[in-house]
Structure formats: C-alpha cells, structure tokens
Short mmCIF file of C-alpha atoms in Angstrom, two decimals:
data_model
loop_
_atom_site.label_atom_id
_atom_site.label_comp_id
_atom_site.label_asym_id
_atom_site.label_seq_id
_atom_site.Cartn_x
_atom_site.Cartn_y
_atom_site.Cartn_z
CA UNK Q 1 20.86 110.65 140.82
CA UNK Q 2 23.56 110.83 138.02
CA UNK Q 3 26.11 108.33 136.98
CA UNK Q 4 29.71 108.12 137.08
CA UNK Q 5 32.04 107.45 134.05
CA UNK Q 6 35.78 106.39 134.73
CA UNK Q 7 38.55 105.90 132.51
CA UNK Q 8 42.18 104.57 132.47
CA UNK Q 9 44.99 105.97 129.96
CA UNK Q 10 48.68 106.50 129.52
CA UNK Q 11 51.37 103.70 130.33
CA UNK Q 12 49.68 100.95 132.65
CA UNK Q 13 50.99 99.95 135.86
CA UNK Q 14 50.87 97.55 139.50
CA UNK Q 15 48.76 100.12 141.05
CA UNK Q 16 46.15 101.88 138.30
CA UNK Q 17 43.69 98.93 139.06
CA UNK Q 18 43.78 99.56 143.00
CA UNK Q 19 42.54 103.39 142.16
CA UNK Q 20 39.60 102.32 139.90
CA UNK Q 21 38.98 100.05 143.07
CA UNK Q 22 38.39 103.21 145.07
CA UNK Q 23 36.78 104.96 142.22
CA UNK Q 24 34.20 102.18 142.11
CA UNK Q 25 34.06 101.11 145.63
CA UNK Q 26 33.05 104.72 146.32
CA UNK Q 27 30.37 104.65 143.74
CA UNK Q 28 28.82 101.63 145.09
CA UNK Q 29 28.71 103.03 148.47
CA UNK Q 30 27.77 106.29 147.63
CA UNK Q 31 23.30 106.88 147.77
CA UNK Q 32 24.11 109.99 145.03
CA UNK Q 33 25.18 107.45 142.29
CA UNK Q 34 23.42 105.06 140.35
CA UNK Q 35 25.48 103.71 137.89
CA UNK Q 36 29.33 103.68 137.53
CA UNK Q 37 30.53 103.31 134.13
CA UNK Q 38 34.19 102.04 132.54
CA UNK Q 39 35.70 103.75 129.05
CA UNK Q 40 37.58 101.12 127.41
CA UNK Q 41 40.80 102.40 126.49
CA UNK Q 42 40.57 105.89 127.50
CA UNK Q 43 39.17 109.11 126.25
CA UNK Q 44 39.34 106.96 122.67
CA UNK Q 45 36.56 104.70 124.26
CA UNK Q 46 34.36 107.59 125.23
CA UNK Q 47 34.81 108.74 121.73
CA UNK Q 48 33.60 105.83 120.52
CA UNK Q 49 31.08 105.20 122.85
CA UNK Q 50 32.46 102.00 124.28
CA UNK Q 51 31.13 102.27 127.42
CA UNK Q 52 30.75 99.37 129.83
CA UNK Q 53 28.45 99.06 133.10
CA UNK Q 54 30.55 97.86 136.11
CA UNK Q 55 28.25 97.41 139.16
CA UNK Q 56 27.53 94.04 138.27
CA UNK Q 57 30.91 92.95 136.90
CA UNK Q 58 32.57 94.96 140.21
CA UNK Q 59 29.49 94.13 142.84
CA UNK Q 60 31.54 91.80 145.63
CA UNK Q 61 34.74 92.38 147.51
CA UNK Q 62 36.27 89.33 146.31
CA UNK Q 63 36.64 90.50 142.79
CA UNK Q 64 37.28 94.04 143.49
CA UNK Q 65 40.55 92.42 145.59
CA UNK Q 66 41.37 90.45 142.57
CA UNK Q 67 41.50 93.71 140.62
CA UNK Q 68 43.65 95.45 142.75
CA UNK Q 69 46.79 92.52 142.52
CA UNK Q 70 46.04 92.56 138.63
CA UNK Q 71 48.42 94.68 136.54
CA UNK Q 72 48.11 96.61 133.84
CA UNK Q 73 44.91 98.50 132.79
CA UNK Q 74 41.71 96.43 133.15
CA UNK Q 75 39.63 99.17 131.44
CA UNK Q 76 42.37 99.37 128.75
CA UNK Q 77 44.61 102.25 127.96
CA UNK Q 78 45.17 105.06 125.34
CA UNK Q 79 47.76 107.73 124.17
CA UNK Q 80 45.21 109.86 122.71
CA UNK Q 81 45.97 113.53 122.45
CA UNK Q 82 43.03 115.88 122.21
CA UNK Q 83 43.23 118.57 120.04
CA UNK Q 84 42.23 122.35 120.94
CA UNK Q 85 39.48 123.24 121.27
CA UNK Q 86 40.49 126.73 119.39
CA UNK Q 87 41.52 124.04 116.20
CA UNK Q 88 38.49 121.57 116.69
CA UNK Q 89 35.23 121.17 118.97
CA UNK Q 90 34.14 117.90 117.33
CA UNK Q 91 36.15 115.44 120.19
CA UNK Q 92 34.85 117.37 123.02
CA UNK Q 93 31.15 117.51 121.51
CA UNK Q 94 31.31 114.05 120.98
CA UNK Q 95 32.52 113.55 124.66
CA UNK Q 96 29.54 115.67 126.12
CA UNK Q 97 27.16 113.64 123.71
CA UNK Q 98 28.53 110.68 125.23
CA UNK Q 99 27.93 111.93 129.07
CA UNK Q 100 24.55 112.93 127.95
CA UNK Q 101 23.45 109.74 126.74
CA UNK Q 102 24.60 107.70 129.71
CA UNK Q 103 23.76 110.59 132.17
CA UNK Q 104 27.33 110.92 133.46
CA UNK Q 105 27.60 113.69 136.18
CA UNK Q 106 31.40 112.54 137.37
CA UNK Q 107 34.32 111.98 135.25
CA UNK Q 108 37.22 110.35 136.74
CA UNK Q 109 40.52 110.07 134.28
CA UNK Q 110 43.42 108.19 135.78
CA UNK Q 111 46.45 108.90 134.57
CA UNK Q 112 50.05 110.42 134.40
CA UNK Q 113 51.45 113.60 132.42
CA UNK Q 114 49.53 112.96 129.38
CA UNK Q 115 46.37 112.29 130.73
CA UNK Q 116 45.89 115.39 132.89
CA UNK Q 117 46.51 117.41 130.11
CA UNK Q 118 42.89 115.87 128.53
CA UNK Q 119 41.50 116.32 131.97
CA UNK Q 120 42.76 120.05 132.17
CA UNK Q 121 41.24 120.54 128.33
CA UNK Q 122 37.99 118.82 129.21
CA UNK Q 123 37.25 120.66 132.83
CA UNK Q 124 38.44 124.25 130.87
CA UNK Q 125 36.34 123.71 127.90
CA UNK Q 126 33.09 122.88 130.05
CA UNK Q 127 34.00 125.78 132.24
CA UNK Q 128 33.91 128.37 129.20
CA UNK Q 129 31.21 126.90 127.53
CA UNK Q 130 29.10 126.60 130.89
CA UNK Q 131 28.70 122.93 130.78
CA UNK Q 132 28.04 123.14 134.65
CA UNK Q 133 26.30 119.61 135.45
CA UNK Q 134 29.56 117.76 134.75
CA UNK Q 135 32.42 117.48 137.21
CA UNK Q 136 36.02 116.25 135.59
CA UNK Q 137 38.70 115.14 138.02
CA UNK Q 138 42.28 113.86 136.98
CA UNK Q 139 43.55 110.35 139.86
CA UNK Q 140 47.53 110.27 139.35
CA UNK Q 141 49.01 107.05 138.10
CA UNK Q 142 53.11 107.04 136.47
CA UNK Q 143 55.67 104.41 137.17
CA UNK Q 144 57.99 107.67 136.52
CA UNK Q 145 56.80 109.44 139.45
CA UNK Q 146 57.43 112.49 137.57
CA UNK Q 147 53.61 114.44 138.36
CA UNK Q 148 53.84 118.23 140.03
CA UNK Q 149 52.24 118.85 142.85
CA UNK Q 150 51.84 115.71 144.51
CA UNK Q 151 54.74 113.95 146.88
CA UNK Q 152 54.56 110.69 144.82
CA UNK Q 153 52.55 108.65 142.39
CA UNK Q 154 50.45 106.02 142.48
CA UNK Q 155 52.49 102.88 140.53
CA UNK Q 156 55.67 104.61 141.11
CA UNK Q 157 56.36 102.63 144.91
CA UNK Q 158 55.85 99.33 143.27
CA UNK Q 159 57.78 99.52 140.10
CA UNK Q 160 60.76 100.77 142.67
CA UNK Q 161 60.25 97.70 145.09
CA UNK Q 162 60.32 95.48 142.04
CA UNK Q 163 63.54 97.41 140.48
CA UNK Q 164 65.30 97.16 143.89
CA UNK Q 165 64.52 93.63 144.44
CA UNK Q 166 65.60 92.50 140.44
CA UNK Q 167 68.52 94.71 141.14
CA UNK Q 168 69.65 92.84 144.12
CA UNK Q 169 69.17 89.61 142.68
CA UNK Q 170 71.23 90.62 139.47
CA UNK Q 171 74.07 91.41 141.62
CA UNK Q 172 73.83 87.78 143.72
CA UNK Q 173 74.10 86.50 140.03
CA UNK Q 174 77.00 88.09 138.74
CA UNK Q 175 78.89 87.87 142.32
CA UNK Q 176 79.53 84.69 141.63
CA UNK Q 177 82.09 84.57 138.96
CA UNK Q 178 85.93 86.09 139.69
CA UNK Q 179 86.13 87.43 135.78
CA UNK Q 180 85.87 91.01 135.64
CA UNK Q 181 82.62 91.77 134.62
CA UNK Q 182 80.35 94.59 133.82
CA UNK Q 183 76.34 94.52 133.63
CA UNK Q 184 74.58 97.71 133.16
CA UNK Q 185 70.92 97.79 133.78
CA UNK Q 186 68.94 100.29 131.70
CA UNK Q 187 65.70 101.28 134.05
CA UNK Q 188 62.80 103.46 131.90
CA UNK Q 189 62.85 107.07 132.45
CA UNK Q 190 62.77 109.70 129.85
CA UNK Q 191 63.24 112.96 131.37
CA UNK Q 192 63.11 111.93 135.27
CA UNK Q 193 65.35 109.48 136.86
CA UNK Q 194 63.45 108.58 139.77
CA UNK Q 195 62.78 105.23 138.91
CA UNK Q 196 66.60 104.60 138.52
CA UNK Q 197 67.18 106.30 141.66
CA UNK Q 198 65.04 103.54 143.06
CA UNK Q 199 67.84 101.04 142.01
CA UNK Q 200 69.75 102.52 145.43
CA UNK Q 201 66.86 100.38 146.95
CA UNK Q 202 68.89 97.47 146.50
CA UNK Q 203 71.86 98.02 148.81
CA UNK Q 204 69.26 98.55 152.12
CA UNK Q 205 69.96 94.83 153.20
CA UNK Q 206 73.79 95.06 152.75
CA UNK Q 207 74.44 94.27 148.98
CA UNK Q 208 76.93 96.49 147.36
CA UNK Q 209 75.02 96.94 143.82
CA UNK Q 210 73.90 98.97 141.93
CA UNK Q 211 78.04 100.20 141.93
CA UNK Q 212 77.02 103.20 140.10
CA UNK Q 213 73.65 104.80 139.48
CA UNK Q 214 73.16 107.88 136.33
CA UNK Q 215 70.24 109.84 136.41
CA UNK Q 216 68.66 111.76 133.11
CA UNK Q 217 68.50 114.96 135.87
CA UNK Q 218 72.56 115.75 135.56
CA UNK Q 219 74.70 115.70 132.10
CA UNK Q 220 75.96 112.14 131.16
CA UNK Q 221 79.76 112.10 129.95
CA UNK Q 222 80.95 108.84 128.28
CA UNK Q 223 84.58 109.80 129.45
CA UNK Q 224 83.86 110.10 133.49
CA UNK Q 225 81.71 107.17 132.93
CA UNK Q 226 84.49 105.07 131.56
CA UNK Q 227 86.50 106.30 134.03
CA UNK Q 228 84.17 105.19 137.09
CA UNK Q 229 83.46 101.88 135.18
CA UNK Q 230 87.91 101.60 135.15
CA UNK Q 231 87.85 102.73 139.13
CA UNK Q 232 85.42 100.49 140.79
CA UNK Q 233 86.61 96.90 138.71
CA UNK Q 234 90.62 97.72 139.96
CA UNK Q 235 88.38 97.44 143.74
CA UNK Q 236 85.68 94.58 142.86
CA UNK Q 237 85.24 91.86 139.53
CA UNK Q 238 81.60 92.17 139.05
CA UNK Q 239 80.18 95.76 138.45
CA UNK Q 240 76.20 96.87 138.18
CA UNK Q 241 75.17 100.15 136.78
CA UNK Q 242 71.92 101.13 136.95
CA UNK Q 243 71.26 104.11 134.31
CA UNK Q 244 68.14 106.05 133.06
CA UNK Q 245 67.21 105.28 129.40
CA UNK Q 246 67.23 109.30 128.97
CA UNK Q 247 70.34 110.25 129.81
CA UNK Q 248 71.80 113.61 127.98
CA UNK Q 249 75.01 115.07 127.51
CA UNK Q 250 76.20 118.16 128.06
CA UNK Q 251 73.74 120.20 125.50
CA UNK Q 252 70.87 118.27 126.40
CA UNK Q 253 70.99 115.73 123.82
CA UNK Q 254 69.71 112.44 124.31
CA UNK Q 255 73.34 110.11 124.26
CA UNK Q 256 71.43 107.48 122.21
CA UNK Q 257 69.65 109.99 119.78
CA UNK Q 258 72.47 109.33 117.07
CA UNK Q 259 70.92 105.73 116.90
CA UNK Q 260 67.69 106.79 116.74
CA UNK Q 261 65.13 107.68 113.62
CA UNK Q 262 64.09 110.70 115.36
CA UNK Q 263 60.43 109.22 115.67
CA UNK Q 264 58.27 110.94 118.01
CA UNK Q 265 55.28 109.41 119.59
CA UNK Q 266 51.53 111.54 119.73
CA UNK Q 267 52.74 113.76 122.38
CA UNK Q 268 56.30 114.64 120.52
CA UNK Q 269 58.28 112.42 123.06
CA UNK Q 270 61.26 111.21 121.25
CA UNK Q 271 60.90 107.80 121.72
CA UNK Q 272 63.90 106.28 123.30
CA UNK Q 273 65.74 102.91 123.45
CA UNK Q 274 69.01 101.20 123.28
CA UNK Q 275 71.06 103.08 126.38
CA UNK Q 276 71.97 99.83 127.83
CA UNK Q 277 73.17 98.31 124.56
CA UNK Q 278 74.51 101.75 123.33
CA UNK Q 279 77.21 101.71 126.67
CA UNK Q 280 77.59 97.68 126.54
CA UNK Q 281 79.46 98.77 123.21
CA UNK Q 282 81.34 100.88 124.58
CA UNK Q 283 82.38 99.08 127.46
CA UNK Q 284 83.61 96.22 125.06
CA UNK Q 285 85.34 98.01 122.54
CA UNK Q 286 86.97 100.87 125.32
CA UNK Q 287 87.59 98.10 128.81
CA UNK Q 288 87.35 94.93 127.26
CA UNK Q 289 86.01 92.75 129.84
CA UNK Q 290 83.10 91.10 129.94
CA UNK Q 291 79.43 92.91 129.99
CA UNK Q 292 76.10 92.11 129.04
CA UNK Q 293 73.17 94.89 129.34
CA UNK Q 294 69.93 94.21 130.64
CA UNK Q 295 66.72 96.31 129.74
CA UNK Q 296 63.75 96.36 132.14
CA UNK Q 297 61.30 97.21 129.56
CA UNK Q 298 58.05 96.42 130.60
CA UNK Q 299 58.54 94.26 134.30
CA UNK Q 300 59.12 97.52 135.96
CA UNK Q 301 55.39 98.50 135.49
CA UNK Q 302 53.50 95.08 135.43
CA UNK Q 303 55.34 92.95 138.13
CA UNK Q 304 52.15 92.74 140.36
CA UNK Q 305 53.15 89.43 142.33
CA UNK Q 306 55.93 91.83 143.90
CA UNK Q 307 53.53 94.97 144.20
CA UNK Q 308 54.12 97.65 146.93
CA UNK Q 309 51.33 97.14 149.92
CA UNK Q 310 51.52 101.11 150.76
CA UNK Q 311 51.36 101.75 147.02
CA UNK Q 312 48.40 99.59 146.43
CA UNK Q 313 46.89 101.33 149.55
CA UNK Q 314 47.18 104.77 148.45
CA UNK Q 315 46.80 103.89 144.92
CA UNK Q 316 43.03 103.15 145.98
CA UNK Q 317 42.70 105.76 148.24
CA UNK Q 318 43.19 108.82 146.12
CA UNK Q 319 40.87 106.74 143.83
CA UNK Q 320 37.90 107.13 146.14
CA UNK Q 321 39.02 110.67 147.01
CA UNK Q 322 39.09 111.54 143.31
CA UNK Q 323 35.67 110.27 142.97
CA UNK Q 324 34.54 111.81 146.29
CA UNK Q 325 35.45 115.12 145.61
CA UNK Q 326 34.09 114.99 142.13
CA UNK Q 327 30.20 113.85 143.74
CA UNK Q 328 30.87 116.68 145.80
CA UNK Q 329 30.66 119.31 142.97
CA UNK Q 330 34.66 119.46 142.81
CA UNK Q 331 36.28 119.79 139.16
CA UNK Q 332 39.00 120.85 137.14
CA UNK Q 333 41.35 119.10 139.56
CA UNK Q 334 43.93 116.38 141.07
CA UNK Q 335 44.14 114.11 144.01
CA UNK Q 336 47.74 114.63 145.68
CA UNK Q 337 49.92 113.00 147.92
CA UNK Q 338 50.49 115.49 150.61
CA UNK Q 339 53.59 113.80 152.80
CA UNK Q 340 53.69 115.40 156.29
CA UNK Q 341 55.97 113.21 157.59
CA UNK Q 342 58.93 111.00 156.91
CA UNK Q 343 60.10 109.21 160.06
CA UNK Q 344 57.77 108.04 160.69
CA UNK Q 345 56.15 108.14 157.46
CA UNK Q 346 52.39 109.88 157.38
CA UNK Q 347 50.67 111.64 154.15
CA UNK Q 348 47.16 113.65 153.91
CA UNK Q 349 45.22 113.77 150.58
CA UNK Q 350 44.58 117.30 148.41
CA UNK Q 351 43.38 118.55 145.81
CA UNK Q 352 45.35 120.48 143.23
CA UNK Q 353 44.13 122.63 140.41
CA UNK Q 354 44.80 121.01 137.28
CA UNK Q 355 46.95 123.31 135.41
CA UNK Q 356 49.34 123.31 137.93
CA UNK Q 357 50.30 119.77 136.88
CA UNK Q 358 49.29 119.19 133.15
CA UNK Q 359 52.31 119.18 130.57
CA UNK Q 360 54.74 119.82 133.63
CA UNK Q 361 57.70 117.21 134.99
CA UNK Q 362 58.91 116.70 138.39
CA UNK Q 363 62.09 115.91 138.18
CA UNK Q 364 64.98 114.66 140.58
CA UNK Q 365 66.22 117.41 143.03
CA UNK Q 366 70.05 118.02 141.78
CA UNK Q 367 70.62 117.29 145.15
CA UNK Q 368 69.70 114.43 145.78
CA UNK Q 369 72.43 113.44 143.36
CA UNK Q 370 75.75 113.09 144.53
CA UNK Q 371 78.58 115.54 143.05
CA UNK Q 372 80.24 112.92 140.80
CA UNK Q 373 76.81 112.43 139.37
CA UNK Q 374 77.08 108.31 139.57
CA UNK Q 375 75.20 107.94 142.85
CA UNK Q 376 72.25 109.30 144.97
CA UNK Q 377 72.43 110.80 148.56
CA UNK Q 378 70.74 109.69 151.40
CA UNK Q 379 68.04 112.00 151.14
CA UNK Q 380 66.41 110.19 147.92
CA UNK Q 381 67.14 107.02 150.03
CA UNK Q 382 65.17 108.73 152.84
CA UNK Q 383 62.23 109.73 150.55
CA UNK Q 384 61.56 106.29 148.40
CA UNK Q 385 62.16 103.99 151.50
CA UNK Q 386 58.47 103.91 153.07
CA UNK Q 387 57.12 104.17 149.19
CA UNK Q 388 57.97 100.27 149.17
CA UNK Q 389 56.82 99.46 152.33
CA UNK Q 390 54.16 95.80 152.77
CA UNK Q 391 53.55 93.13 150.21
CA UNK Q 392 50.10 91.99 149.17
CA UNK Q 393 48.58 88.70 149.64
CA UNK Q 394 48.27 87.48 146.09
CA UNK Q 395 45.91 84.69 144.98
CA UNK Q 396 47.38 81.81 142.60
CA UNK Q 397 45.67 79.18 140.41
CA UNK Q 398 47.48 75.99 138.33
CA UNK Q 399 50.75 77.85 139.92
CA UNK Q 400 50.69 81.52 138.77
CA UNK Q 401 48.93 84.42 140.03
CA UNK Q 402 45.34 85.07 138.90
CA UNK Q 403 44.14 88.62 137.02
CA UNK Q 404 40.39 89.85 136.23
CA UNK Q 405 39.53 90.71 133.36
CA UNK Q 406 36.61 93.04 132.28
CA UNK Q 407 35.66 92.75 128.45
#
C-alpha cells in the first residue's frame, strides 16, 4: 500500500476545497491507500516538509461537507515557481526525498496555469530520471477559466454566479436615482475576459445592466468607449460597465500600464490594478456626470455563501478522478471537463497530457464578442448559463456561515 500526498496552489477559490473533497474521499474509500497526506501551502510545503495527515482530521462526512462550502485554500496556497531542472536539481531532489520519507505513491496538485506548469516539470523530470513508483497528476482550479484543454474550470462557475448576482444588485442600486450616472465595475482578468463576460449573467431575469461589457480578448479604445458611455446615458440615467482589469489597446499594451511600476510577480505577470479608477477619471474629467468605480478584488473568488451547486459538484468530481487515475498508474496529466452537450447540459471527464495545458491561456473566442467590442453574443450566454446552475445548502453559526479549518 502507498500513500497519497495532495496539495493546493495558485489563487484560491469557492470550489478548490470541493476537489480536495474528492481527492480525499477517494483515498478513504480506496483499499490501495493507506494514508492521504496535505502540503501546506503548495509545492513550498513539500519543500519544507510540512506535511500534515488528513484521515483523521477528514474521517466523517459531516466535515468533509463543511469543507466543500469553505472558501479559499484549506491546505494553504503558494506562487512558487520551480526552477529547471537543466539550472537546478536541488527542489525536485528535495521533493522526491520528501515522497520517500512519507511513502507517497500519488501526487495530486490542484491548481490553475501556474500550477500545471510544476506538475508538467515534476511528472517530466521523474520520467527522464526513471523515478517510476511515483504518479503526478495536475486537478484544474482558476476563477479565470482560462486552462486549455478542458471546457471549464473548477471555481470559474461560482465566481460568475456571484459576479452576475453583485452585478444585478449594483444596477437595482443605482436605478434608483434620475441623475445621470456612471458606475464601472472592474471584474479580475488579466489576459482572459471570461469572468467579465460572466457579468452578461446579470440581465437573464430581465435587468438591463451590465450596459456595456469590455473584454481583455479585443483592443480597448478610450475614444469608442467614451463614445458608448455618451450613447447609452442620452437613452437611460444610470449606466454599468463591466470591464476586464487587462484590457489593451491597440499594440497590446495594458491601458493602465502608464500607472503602473512595471512590477512583475514570480511568474513575470505584470501585476495589474487600477482599470476601474483609471476610466472613473476619465469619465469625470471627459462626461462630467457622476461615476464611482467599483473593484471586485477578492469577493469574486471567496464568496462561498453564493457558491455554484454544479461547480461545487464537478469541482469534487474531477478531484476523485484526478486521484483515481493517478492510483491507477496514470501520470503526467489533467482531469478535463469534456462538455458533450449544452441543451441540455451533460459533460464526461478526461484526461489530458500535461503539456498540452501548462504555460498556455484559453482565451475568449473573438466571437463570442460582439463587433462593437462592448458586449457578448448569445453564444457565451449559451456556454456560462448551466456553469451557475444550484445553490448549496450552507451551514451558519452566531449568524454567518461556518468554514473548517485544518492547521
């Protein structure tokens, strides 16, 4: 019998505790494990042998329920970059020491972009240097939705039900003066706009807002946007834009970079921030009326209490496929949403090699995106709708919901 390690890393979310659910409810089931083990805080943890036990502290459904309606990353998270193993072999020897001395068979990374990069690294360097009796599989997690190969990802469906719904509520609030207003909602998204897109989410039920939507995918003009900000207040007082925080104009450069220190995080991301603020300005000094901006920041990815029931169902899904496939002598790959169907909505599970997905982006089909660029078609509206289908019973104590923790 061999043991199971599993690990969280990248940007937490609703949904990254419901896969270690099915990572660990697996385990428990499964006669070929004995142990499952937790990294704290990623691939760092491993490194630092921080490992923690969690049949005991997982054992009964109860608590394994409570994980899956607490957000964030109960294992703890990391933006650790590995090096190469061409540069350096001292990370990955110290990760095999570390599988050795808790006699991990299975390694199960959840994660986005970033993450299945270290899982393509790891799984490679094993494979050339015939490390055979360890099996490395990547579990998808990104609000941004922005993985190849697989139709969706895990966290994704729940920070778009929670966008839609604060979307729809925004406009109810600013309906209700008669002063010409503007309020422009800047929704996270560096390079892919799908979470923005999911602002369309909001006009299902009848509402009119978001008025305009601006996706990173298609080049960002201050001039047309001015000009649609001018067109839809001579037809309505109060208007909501919903915009990507990593929108670029016509040569690609970030509209916001001028305001920036040109700091990049571990990965070389720019880092990004101040859209909302950067067009509020503009707005003012170029309109006139009233506007406000509002950031989402961190809500969109730890607003559990409004969590997607399909998401949190697949979410733990893939996790137990992730882990199954790895007991099974699978490695060096992904557990994917296959979607077969729309209407009605059905998906199967596969698994995808590794390097297809690592340091790629899925980004918003072009078009899906309306010509104007300031709206999306119905065929994004026809893809995200069943993604935030079902709400999850939530247990609350003293008022507010209650979250596991576990160290």
């Amino acid at each position: 019998m061999k043991n199971l390690l599993v690990a969280q890393s990248g940007g937490p979310s609703a949904a990254i505790n419901a896969t270690l659910c099915g990572v660990v409810e697996k385990c428990l089931a499964d006669k070929n494990i004995d142990k499952v083990y937790g990294a704290q805080n990623g691939i760092v943890g491993i490194l630092a042998d921080k490992i923690i036990e969690l049949n005991t502290l997982l054992s009964d459904p109860e608590t394994l329920q409570l994980l899956c309606q607490t957000p964030s990353s109960a294992l703890g998270s990391c933006r650790m970059k590995l090096s190469h193993w061409e540069e350096s072999t001292f990370e990955y020897e110290k990760i095999i020491s570390t599988f050795r001395k808790y006699d991990i068979g299975y390694f199960v990374y959840i994660g986005g972009n970033d993450s299945m990069d270290t899982v393509d690294k790891l799984a490679t360097y094993c494979k050339l240097n015939k490390i055979d009796d360890v099996c490395i599989m990547g579990a998808p997690k990104t609000i941004d939705n922005d993985l190849m190969e697989t139709d969706h990802c895990p966290g994704f469906g729940s920070a778009a039900k929670y966008i839609a719904t604060t979307l729809s509520e925004i406009a109810c609030d600013c309906n209700v003066y008669a002063v010409p207003a503007v309020t422009i909602v800047e929704i996270m998204g560096r390079d892919a706009g799908w979470l923005t897109a999911s602002s369309a989410l909001a006009k299902i039920n009848g509402d009119s807002a978001p008025d305009l939507i601006y996706l990173c995918e298609k080049p960002f003009s201050v001039e047309r946007f001015l000009q649609d900000i001018r067109q839809k207040l001579a037809e309505k007082h109060a208007v909501v834009v919903a915009v990507s925080e990593g929108i670029k104009n016509e040569n690609g450069t970030y509209i916001t970079e001028s305001l920036q220190d040109k700091t990049t995080d571990a990965f070389g991301h720019k880092i990004l921030a101040g859209v909302g603020t950067f067009l509020e300005e503009i707005v003012r000094q170029e309109i006139g009326c009233k506007v406000r901006s509002v950031e989402l920041n961190l809500m969109q990815r730890c607003a559990s209490h409004v969590a997607s029931g399909s998401d949190i169902y697949e979410s733990k899904l893939l996790g137990c496929a992730a882990a199954d496939y790895a007991i099974s002598g699978g490695t060096g790959k992904m557990a994917a949403i296959k979607r077969t169907s729309s209407k009605p909505y059905r998906f199967e599970i596969e698994f995808v090699e590794i390097d297809k997905i690592a340091n790629r982006v899925k980004e918003v089909p072009l078009e899906w995106i309306n010509e104007e660029g300031n709206d999306v078609t119905q065929e994004m509206i026809d893809y995200l709708l069943p993604l935030i289908q079902g709400e999850l019973p939530c247990s609350y104590k003293n008022g507010v919901p209650v979250h596991i923790r576990l160290y």
